[in-house]
Coordinates of N, CA and C in Angstrom, one line a residue:
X602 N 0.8 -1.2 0.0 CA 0.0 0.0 0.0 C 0.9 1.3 0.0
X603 N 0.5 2.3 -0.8 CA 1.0 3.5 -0.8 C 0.9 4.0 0.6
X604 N 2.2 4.7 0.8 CA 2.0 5.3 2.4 C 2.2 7.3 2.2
X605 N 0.3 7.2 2.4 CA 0.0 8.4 2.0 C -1.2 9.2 3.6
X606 N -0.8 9.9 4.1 CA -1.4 10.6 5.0 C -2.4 11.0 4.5
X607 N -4.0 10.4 5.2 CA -4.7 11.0 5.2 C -5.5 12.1 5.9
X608 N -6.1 13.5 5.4 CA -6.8 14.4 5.9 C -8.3 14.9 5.9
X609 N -8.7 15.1 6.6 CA -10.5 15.3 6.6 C -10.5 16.6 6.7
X610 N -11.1 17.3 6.0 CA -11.8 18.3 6.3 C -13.0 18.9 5.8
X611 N -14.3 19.4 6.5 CA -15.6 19.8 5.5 C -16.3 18.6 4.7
X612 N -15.6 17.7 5.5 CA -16.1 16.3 4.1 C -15.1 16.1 3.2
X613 N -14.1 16.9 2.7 CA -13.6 16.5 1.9 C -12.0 15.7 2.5
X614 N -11.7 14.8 1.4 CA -10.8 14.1 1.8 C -9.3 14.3 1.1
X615 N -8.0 14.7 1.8 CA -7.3 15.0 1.0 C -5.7 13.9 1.4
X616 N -4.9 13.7 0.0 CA -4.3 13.0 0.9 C -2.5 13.7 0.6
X617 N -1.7 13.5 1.5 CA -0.7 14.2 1.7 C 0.8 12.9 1.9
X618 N 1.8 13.5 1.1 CA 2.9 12.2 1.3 C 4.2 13.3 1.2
X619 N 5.5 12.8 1.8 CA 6.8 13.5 1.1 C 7.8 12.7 0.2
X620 N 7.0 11.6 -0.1 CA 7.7 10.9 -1.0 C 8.4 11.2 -2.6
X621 N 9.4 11.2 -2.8 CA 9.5 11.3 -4.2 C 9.5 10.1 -4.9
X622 N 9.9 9.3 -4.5 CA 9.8 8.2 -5.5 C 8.2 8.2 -5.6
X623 N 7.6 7.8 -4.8 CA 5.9 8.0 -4.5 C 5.4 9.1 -5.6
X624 N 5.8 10.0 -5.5 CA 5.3 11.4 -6.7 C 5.8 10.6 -8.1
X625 N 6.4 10.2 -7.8 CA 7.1 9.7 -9.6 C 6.6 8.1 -9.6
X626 N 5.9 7.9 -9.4 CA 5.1 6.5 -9.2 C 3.7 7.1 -9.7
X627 N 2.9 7.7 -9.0 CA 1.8 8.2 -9.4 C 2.4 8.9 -11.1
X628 N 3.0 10.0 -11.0 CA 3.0 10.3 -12.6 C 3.0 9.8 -13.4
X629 N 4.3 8.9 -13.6 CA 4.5 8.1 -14.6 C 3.8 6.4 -14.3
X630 N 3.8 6.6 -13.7 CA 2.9 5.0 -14.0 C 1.6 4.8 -13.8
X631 N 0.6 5.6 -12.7 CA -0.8 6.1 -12.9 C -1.2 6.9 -13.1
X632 N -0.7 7.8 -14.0 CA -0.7 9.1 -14.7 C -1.9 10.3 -12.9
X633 N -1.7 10.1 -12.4 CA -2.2 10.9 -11.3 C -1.1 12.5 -10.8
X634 N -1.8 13.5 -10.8 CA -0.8 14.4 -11.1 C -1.1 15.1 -9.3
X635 N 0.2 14.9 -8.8 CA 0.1 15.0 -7.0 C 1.0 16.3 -7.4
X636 N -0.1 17.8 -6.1 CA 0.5 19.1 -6.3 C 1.2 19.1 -5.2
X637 N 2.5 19.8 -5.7 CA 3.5 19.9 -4.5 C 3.3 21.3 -3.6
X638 N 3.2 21.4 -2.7 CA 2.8 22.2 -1.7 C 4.1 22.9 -0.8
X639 N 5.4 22.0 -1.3 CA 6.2 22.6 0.6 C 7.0 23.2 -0.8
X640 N 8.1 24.2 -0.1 CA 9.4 25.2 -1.5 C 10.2 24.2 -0.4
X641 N 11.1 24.3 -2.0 CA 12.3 24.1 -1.5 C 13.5 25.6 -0.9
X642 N 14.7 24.8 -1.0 CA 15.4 25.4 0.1 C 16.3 26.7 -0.9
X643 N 15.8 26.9 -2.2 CA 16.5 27.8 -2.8 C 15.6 29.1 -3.4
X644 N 16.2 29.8 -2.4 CA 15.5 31.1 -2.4 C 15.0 32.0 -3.8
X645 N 15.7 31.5 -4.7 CA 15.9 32.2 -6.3 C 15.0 31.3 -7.0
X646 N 14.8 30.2 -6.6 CA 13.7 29.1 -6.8 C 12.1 29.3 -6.1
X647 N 11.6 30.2 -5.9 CA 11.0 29.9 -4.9 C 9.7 29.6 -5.8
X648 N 9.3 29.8 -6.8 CA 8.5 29.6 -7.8 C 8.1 28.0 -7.7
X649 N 9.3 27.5 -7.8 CA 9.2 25.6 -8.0 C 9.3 25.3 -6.2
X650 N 8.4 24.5 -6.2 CA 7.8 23.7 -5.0 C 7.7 22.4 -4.8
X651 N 8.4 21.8 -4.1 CA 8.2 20.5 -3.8 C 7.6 19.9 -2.3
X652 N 8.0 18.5 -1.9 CA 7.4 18.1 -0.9 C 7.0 19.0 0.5
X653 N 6.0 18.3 1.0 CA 4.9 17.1 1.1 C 4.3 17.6 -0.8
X654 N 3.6 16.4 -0.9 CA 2.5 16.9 -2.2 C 1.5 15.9 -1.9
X655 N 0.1 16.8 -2.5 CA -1.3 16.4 -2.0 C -1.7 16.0 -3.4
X656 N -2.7 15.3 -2.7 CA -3.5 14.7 -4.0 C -5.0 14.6 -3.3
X657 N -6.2 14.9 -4.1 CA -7.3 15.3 -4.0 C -8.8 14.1 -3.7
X658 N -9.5 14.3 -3.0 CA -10.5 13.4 -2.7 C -10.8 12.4 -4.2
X659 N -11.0 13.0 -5.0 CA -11.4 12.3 -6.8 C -10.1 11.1 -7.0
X660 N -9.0 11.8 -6.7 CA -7.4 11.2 -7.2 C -7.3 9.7 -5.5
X661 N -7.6 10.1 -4.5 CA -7.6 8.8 -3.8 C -8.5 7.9 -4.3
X662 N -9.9 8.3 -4.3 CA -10.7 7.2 -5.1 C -10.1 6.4 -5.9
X663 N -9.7 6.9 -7.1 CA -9.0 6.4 -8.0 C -8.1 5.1 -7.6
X664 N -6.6 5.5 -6.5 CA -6.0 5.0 -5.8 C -6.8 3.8 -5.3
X665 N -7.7 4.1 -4.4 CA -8.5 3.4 -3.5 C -8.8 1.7 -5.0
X666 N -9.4 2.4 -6.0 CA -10.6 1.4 -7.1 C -9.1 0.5 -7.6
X667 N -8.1 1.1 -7.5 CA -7.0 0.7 -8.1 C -5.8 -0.6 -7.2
X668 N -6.3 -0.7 -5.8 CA -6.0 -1.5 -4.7 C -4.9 -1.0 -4.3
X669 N -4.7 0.3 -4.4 CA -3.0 0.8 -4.4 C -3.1 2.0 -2.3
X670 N -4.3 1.9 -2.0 CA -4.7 1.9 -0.9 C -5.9 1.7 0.0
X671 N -6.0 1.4 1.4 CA -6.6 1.1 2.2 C -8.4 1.9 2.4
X672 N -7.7 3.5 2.5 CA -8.9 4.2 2.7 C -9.9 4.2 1.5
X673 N -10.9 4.2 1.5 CA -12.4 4.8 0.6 C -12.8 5.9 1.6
X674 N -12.3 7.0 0.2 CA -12.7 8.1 0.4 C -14.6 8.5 -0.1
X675 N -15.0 7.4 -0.6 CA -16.6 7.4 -0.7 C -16.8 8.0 -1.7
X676 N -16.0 8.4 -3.0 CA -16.5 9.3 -3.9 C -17.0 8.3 -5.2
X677 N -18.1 9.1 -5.4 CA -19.0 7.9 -6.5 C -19.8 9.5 -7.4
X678 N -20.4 8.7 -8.6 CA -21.1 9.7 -9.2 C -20.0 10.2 -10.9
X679 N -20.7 11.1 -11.4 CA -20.1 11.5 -12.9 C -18.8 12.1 -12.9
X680 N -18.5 13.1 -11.5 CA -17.4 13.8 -12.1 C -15.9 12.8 -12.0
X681 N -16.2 11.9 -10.6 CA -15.4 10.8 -10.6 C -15.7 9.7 -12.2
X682 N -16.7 9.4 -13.0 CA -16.4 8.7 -13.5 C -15.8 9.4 -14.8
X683 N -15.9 10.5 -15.3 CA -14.9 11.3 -15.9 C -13.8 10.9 -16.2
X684 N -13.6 11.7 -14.3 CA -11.8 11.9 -14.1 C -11.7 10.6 -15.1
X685 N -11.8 9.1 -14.3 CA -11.6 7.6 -14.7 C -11.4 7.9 -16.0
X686 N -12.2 7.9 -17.0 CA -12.1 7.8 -18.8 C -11.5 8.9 -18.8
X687 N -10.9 9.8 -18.5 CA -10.2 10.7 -19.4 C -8.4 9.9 -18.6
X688 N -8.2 9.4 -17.4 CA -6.9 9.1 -17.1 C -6.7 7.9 -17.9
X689 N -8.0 7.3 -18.1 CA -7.9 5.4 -19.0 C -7.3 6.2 -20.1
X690 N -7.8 7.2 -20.9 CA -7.3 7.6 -22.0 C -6.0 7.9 -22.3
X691 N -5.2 8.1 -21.4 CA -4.2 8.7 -21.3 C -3.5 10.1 -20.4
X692 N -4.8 10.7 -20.2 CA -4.5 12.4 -19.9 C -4.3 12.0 -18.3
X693 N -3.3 13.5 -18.1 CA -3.5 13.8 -16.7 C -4.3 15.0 -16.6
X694 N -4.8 15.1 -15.4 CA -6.1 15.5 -15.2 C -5.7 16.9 -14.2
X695 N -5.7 18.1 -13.8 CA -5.8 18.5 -12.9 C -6.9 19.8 -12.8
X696 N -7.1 20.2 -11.7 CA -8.3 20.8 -11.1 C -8.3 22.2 -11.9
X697 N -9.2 22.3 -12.7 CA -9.5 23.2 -14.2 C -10.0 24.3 -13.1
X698 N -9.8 25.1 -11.5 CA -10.9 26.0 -11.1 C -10.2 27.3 -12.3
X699 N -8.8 27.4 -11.7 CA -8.1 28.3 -12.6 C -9.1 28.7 -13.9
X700 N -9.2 27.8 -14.5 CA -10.4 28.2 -16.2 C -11.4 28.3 -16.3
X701 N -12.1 27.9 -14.9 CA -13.7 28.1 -14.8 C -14.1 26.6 -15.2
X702 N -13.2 25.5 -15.5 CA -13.8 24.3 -15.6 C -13.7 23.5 -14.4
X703 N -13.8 22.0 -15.0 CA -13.7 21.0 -13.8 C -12.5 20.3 -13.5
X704 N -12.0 20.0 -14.7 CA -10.7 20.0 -14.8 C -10.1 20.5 -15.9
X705 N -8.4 20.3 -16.4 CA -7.5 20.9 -17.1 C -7.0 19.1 -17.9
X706 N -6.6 19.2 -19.2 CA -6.5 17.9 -19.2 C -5.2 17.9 -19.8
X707 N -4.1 17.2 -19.5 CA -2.4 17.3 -20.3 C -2.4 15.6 -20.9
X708 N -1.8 15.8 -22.6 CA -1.7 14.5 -23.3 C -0.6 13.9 -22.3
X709 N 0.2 14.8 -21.5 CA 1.4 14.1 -20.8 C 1.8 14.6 -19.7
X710 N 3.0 14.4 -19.2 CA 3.1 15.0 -17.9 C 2.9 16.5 -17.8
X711 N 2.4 17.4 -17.1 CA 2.2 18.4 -17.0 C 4.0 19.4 -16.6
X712 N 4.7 18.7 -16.3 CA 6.2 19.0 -16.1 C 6.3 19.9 -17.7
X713 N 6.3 18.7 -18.3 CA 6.8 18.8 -19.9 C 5.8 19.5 -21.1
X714 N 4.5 19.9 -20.9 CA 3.6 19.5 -22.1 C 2.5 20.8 -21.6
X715 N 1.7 21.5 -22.6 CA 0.7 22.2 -21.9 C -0.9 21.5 -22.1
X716 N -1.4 21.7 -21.3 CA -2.9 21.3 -20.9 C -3.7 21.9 -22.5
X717 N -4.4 20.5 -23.2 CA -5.1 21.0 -24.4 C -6.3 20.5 -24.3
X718 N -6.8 20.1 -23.0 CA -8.2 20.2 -23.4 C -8.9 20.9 -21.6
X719 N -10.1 21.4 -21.7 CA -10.6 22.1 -20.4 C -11.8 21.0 -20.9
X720 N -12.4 20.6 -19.6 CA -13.6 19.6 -19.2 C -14.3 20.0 -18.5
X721 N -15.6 20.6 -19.2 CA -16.2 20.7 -18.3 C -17.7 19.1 -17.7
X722 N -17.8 19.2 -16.5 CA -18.6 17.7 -16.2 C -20.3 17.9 -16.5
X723 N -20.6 18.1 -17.4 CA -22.1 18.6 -17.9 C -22.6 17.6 -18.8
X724 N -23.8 17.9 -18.9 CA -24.3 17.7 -20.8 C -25.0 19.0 -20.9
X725 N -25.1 19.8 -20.6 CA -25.6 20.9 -20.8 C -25.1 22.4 -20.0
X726 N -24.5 23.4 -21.3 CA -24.2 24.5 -20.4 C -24.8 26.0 -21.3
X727 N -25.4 26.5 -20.3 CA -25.9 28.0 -20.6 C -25.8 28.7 -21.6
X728 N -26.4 29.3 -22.6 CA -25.1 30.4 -23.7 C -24.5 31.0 -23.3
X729 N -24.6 32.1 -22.2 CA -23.2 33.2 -21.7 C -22.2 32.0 -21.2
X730 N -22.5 31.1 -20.8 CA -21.7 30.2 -20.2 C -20.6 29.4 -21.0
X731 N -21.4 29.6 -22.1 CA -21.0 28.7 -23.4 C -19.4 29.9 -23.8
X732 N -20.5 31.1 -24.2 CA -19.4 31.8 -25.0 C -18.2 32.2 -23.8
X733 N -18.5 31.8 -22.8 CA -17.1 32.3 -21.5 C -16.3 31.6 -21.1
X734 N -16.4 30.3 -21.5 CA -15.5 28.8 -21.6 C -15.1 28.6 -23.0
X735 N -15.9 29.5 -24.4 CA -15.3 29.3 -25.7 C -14.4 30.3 -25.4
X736 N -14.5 31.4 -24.9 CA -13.3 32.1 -25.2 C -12.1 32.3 -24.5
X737 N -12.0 31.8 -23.3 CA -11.4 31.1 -22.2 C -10.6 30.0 -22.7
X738 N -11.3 29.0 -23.4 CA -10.2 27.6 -23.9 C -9.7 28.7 -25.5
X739 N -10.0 29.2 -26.2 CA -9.6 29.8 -27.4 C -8.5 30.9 -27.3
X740 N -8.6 31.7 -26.1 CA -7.0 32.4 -25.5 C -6.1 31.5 -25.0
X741 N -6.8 30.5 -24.5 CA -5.7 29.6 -23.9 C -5.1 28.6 -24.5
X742 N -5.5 28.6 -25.8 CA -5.3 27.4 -27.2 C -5.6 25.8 -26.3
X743 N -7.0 25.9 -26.2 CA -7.1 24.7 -25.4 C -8.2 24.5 -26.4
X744 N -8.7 23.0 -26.2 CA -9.9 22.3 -26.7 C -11.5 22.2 -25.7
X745 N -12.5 22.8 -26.0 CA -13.5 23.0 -24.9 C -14.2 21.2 -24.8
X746 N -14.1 21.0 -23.8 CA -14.6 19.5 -23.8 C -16.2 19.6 -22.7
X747 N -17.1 19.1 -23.0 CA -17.9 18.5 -22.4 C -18.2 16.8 -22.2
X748 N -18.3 16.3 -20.9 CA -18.5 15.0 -20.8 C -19.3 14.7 -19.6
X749 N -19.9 14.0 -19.9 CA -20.9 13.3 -19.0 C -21.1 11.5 -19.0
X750 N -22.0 11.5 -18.2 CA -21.6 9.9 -17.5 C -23.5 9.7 -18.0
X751 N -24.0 8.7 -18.9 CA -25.6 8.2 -18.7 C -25.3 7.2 -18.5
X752 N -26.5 5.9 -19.2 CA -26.7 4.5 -18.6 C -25.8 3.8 -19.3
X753 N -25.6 4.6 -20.8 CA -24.4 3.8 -21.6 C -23.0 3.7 -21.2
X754 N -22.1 4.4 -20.4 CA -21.1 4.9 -19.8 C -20.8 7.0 -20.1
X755 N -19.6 6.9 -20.6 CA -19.0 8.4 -20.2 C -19.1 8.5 -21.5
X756 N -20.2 10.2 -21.7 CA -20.0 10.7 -23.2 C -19.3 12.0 -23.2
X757 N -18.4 11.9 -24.2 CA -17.5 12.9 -24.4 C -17.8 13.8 -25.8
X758 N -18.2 14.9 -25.4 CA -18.5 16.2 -26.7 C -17.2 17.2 -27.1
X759 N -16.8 17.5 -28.0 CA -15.8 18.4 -28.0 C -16.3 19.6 -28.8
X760 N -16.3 21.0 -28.2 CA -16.7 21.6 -28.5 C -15.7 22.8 -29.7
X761 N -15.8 23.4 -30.8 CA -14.8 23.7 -31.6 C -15.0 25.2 -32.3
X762 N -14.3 26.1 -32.2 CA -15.1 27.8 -32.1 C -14.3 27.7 -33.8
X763 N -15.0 28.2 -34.5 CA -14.3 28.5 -36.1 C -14.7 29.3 -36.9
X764 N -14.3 30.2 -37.3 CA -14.3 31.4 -37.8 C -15.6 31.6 -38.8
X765 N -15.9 32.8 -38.6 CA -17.1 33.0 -40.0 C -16.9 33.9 -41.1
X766 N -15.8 34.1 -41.1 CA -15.4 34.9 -42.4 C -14.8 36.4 -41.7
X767 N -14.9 37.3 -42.8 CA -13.9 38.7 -42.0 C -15.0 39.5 -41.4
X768 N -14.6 39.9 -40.6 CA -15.7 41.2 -40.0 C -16.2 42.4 -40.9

């Protein structure tokens, strides 16, 4: 079993480790992308952050479904079964609040590569809502994604802004 500290708070469950090998275990081999929280000891660095690093109620589940730990953090429902198909896919996944989504999605490690798709967990979103996530993923040269979970499994929409001619 992974030896990962767990935290409660508000209901939510968060989990905390200072492992490196452990960080580079989750990356590369369960594509799970654990944020590092402590700086290191070089002052001119202080941008780049390392241990402890946390990983999020959604990201233990995962762990948990995967026998790679003890706790069940209890999380069930669409946006967990998402996260699942977009990490089976390949992507790492991290928490999109920054863009106004649900998550942020990278073909690869997020170290190396930028995030090309924003997810949002719907099947249905607003028009202002629409045009505020089109132009949001379109500054940010991202892909606007909507996905949702029905009785068939997880459907994935990709939404695509394309020009109408000159003004």
């Amino acid at each position: 079993m992974m030896p990962i500290l767990i935290r409660s708070d508000n209901g939510r469950n968060t989990g905390i480790f200072e492992s490196i090998d452990l960080w580079k275990v989750l990356r590369q081999e369960l594509r799970i992308y654990a944020k590092p929280i402590g700086s290191l000891p070089h002052s001119l660095q202080n941008k780049l952050l390392g241990p402890p690093f946390l990983i999020n109620d959604i990201q233990l589940q995962y762990l948990k479904e995967l026998n790679k730990i003890d706790f069940d953090p209890g999380i069930t429902g669409e946006i967990y079964e998402v996260f699942k198909e977009f990490t089976r896919k390949g992507y790492m996944l991290k928490d999109g609040m920054k863009f106004g989504c649900d998550f942020v999605g990278y073909p690869g490690d997020p170290l190396y590569c930028h995030a090309t798709l924003m997810i949002v967990v719907t099947n249905f979103i607003e028009k202002f809502r629409l045009v505020e996530l089109g132009r949001i993923a379109h500054d940010t040269q991202k892909e606007l994604v909507m996905a949702w979970k029905d009785e068939e499994g997880v459907k994935i929409m990709k939404l695509a802004w394309v020009s109408t001619g000159a003004r």
